[in-house]
Structures are given as structure tokens and as C-alpha cells.
Coordinates of C-alpha atoms in Angstrom, one line a residue:
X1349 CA -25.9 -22.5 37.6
X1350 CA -23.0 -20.3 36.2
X1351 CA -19.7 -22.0 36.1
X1352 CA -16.9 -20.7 37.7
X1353 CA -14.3 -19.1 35.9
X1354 CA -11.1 -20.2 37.3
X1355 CA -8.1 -18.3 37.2
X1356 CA -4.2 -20.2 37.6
X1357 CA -0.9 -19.2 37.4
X1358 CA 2.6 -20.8 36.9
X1359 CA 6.1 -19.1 37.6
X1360 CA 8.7 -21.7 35.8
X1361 CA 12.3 -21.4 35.6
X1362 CA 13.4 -21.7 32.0
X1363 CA 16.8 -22.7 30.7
X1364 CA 17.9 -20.1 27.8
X1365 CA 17.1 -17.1 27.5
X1366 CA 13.5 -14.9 27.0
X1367 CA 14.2 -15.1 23.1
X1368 CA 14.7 -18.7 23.5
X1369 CA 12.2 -19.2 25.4
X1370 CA 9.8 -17.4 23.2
X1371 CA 11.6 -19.6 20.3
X1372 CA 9.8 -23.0 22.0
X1373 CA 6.2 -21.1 21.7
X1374 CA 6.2 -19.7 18.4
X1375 CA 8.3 -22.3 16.2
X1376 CA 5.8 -25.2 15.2
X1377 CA 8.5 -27.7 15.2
X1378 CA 10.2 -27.0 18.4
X1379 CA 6.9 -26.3 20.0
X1380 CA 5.6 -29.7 19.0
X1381 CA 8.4 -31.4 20.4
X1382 CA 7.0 -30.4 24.3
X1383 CA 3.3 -29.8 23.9
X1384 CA 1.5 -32.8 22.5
X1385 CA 0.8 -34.5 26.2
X1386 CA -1.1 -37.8 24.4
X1387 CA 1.5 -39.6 22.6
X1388 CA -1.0 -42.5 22.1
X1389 CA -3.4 -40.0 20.2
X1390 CA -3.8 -39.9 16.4
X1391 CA -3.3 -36.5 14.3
X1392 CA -6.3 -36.0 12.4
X1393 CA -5.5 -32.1 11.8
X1394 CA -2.8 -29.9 12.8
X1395 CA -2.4 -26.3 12.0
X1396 CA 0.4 -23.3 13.1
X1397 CA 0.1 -20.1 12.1
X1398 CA 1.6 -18.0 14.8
X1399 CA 0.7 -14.6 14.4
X1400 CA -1.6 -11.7 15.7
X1401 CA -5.2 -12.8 14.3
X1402 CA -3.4 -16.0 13.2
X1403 CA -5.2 -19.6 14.8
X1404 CA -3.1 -22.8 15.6
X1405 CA -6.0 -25.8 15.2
X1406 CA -5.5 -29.6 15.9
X1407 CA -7.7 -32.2 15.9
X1408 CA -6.8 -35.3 17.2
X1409 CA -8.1 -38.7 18.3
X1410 CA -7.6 -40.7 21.2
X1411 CA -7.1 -44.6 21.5
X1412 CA -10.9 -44.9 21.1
X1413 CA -11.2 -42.9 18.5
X1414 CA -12.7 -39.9 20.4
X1415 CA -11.9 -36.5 18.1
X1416 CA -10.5 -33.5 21.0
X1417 CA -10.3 -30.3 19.2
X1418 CA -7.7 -27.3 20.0
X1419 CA -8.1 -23.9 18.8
X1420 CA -6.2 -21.4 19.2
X1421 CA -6.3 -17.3 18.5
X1422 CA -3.6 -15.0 19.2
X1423 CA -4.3 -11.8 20.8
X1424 CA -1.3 -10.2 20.9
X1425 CA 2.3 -10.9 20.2
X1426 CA 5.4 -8.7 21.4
X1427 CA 8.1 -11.0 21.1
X1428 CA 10.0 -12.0 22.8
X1429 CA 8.4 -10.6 26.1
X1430 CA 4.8 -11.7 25.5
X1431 CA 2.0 -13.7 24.1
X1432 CA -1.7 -13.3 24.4
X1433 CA -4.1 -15.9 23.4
X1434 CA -7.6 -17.5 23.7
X1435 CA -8.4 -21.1 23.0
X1436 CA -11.4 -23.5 23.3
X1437 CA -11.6 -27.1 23.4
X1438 CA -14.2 -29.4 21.9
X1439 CA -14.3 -33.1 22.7
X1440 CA -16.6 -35.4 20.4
X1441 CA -17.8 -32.2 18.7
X1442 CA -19.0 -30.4 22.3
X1443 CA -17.7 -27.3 23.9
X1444 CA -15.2 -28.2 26.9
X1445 CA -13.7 -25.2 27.8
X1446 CA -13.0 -21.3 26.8
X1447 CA -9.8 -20.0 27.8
X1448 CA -8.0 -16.6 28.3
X1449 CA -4.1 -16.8 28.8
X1450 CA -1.2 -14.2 29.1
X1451 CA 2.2 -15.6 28.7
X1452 CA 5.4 -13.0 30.1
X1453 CA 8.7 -13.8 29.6
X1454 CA 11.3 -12.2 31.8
X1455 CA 15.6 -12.2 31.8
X1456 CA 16.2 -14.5 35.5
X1457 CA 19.6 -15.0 36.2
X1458 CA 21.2 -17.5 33.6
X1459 CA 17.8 -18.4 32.0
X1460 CA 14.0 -17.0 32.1
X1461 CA 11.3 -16.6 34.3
X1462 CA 8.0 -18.1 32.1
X1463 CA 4.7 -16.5 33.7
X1464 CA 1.5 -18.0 32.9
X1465 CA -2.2 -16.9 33.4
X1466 CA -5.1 -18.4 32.6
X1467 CA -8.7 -17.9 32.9
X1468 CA -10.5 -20.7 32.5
X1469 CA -14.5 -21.5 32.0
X1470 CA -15.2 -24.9 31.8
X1471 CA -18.3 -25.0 29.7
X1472 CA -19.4 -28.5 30.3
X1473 CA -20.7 -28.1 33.3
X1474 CA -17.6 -30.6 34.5
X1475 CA -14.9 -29.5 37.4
X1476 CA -12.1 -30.3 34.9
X1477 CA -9.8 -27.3 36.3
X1478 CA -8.3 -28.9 38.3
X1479 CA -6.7 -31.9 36.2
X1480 CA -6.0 -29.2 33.3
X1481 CA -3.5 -27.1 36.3
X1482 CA -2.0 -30.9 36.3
X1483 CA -1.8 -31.5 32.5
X1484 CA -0.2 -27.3 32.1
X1485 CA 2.1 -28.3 35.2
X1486 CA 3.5 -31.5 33.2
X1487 CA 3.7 -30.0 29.9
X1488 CA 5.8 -26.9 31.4
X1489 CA 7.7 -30.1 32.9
X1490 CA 8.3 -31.4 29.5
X1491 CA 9.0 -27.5 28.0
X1492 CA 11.8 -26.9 30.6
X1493 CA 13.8 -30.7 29.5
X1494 CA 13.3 -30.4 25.9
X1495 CA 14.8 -26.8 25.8
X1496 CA 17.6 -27.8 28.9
X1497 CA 18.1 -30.7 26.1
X1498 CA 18.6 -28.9 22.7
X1499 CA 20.7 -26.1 24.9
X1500 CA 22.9 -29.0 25.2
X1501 CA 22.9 -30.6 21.7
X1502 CA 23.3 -27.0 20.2
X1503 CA 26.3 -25.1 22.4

């Protein structure tokens, strides 16, 4: 059987504008403060390098002591309208997933539309697409306080 590729998108509402926006994507320390979504889990490795043919890598364990690997390449980087990247996750040293996404950002009234498409193939044979639209959905969540927050603490 050949498993499905599944595509997903996300309109959200930013606070700030596109080059803020952009800001919380490409710099590793205000990116980390919204996209870690495991506060339980345990750094074992943790790379940025946020550039066109540049990879951002973690490796971290959960509470059990599970290894879930991140890897990230970027495509393509106009800033700050657009980021194009692919990642695949590993968990316990196995393929998860393989993943296409295209990030726009866009001026919207007093802040920034966000888009976000992603192609997913889940390679373990698993229907996990469904609780990864979840997990995206509540780390935008936590991408659009952290930003509304340090808007505040820095105006």
C-alpha cells in the first residue's frame, strides 16, 4: 500500500508585522521560545542554521527516554515574505514522516496574515496526520502569544 500524502493548510492572524513575523522563524532564540511543544523532553542535540542549503537538527528525548529526531533543510528563503523547507522525523532511529512546507507572509491590517502548507507522507505506515494538524495548530497557538507577548514587553 502507498501512503497517502496529505496536504494541510493554516491561515493565522499574527500580531506584528511580516518582518516580525519572519523574526520568530528565523531567530533561534525567539523561535525556541514557541516551537519546542514537549517541555518534559530532554535536549540531546540542537542545531540552527537558518539559511538556503542550511539544516536546523534536534534530537531530543522524551520522559522514557525515546530519541525523536527533527531535521530540517531550507529550500528557499526570501525574507521577509517566504520560507521554503523540507523536514523528516525519526523516532527511535525509524523514519516517521517526510515533509514539504511553504510558509507566506503577508501585511493584514495591524499585523500579518501567516500561510502554511504542508505536504505530508507519513512513512510509518501510521495515520499520524491527523494529530500533527493538532500539534501545528497549538504551536501556531503558542507562536501568536509569545510574539502578542514580547510586542508588549518591547513598545
Amino acid at each position: 500500500m502507498i501512503p497517502p500524502i496529505r496536504a494541510s493548510r493554516s491561515i493565522v492572524v499574527l500580531p506584528g508585522s511580516p518582518v516580525h513575523a519572519f523574526r520568530f522563524w528565523s531567530d533561534p532564540k525567539l523561535k525556541n521560545l514557541w516551537a519546542g511543544c514537549h517541555p518534559d523532553w530532554s535536549e540531546r542535540e540542537v542545531r540552527h542554521d537558518f539559511r538556503i542549503g542550511g539544516h536546523d537538527f534536534s534530537r531530543l528525548a522524551d520522559p522514557s527516554g525515546v530519541e525523536h529526531e527533527v531535521d530540517i533543510a531550507y529550500l528557499d528563503i526570501a525574507a521577509p515574505d517566504r520560507v521554503v523547507y523540507s523536514y523528516a522525523m525519526r523516532v527511535a532511529g525509524k523514519p516517521l514522516s517526510a515533509s514539504l512546507v511553504t510558509l507566506l507572509f503577508r501585511p493584514h491590517n495591524r499585523g500579518s496574515l501567516m500561510r502554511y502548507d504542508e505536504h505530508l507522507l507519513m512513512l510509518d505506515g501510521s495515520d499520524g496526520a491527523a494529530i500533527r494538524e493538532i500539534g501545528t495548530g497549538h504551536g501556531f497557538d503558542r507562536l501568536e502569544a509569545v510574539m502578542a507577548e514580547h510586542l508588549a514587553t518591547t513598545s
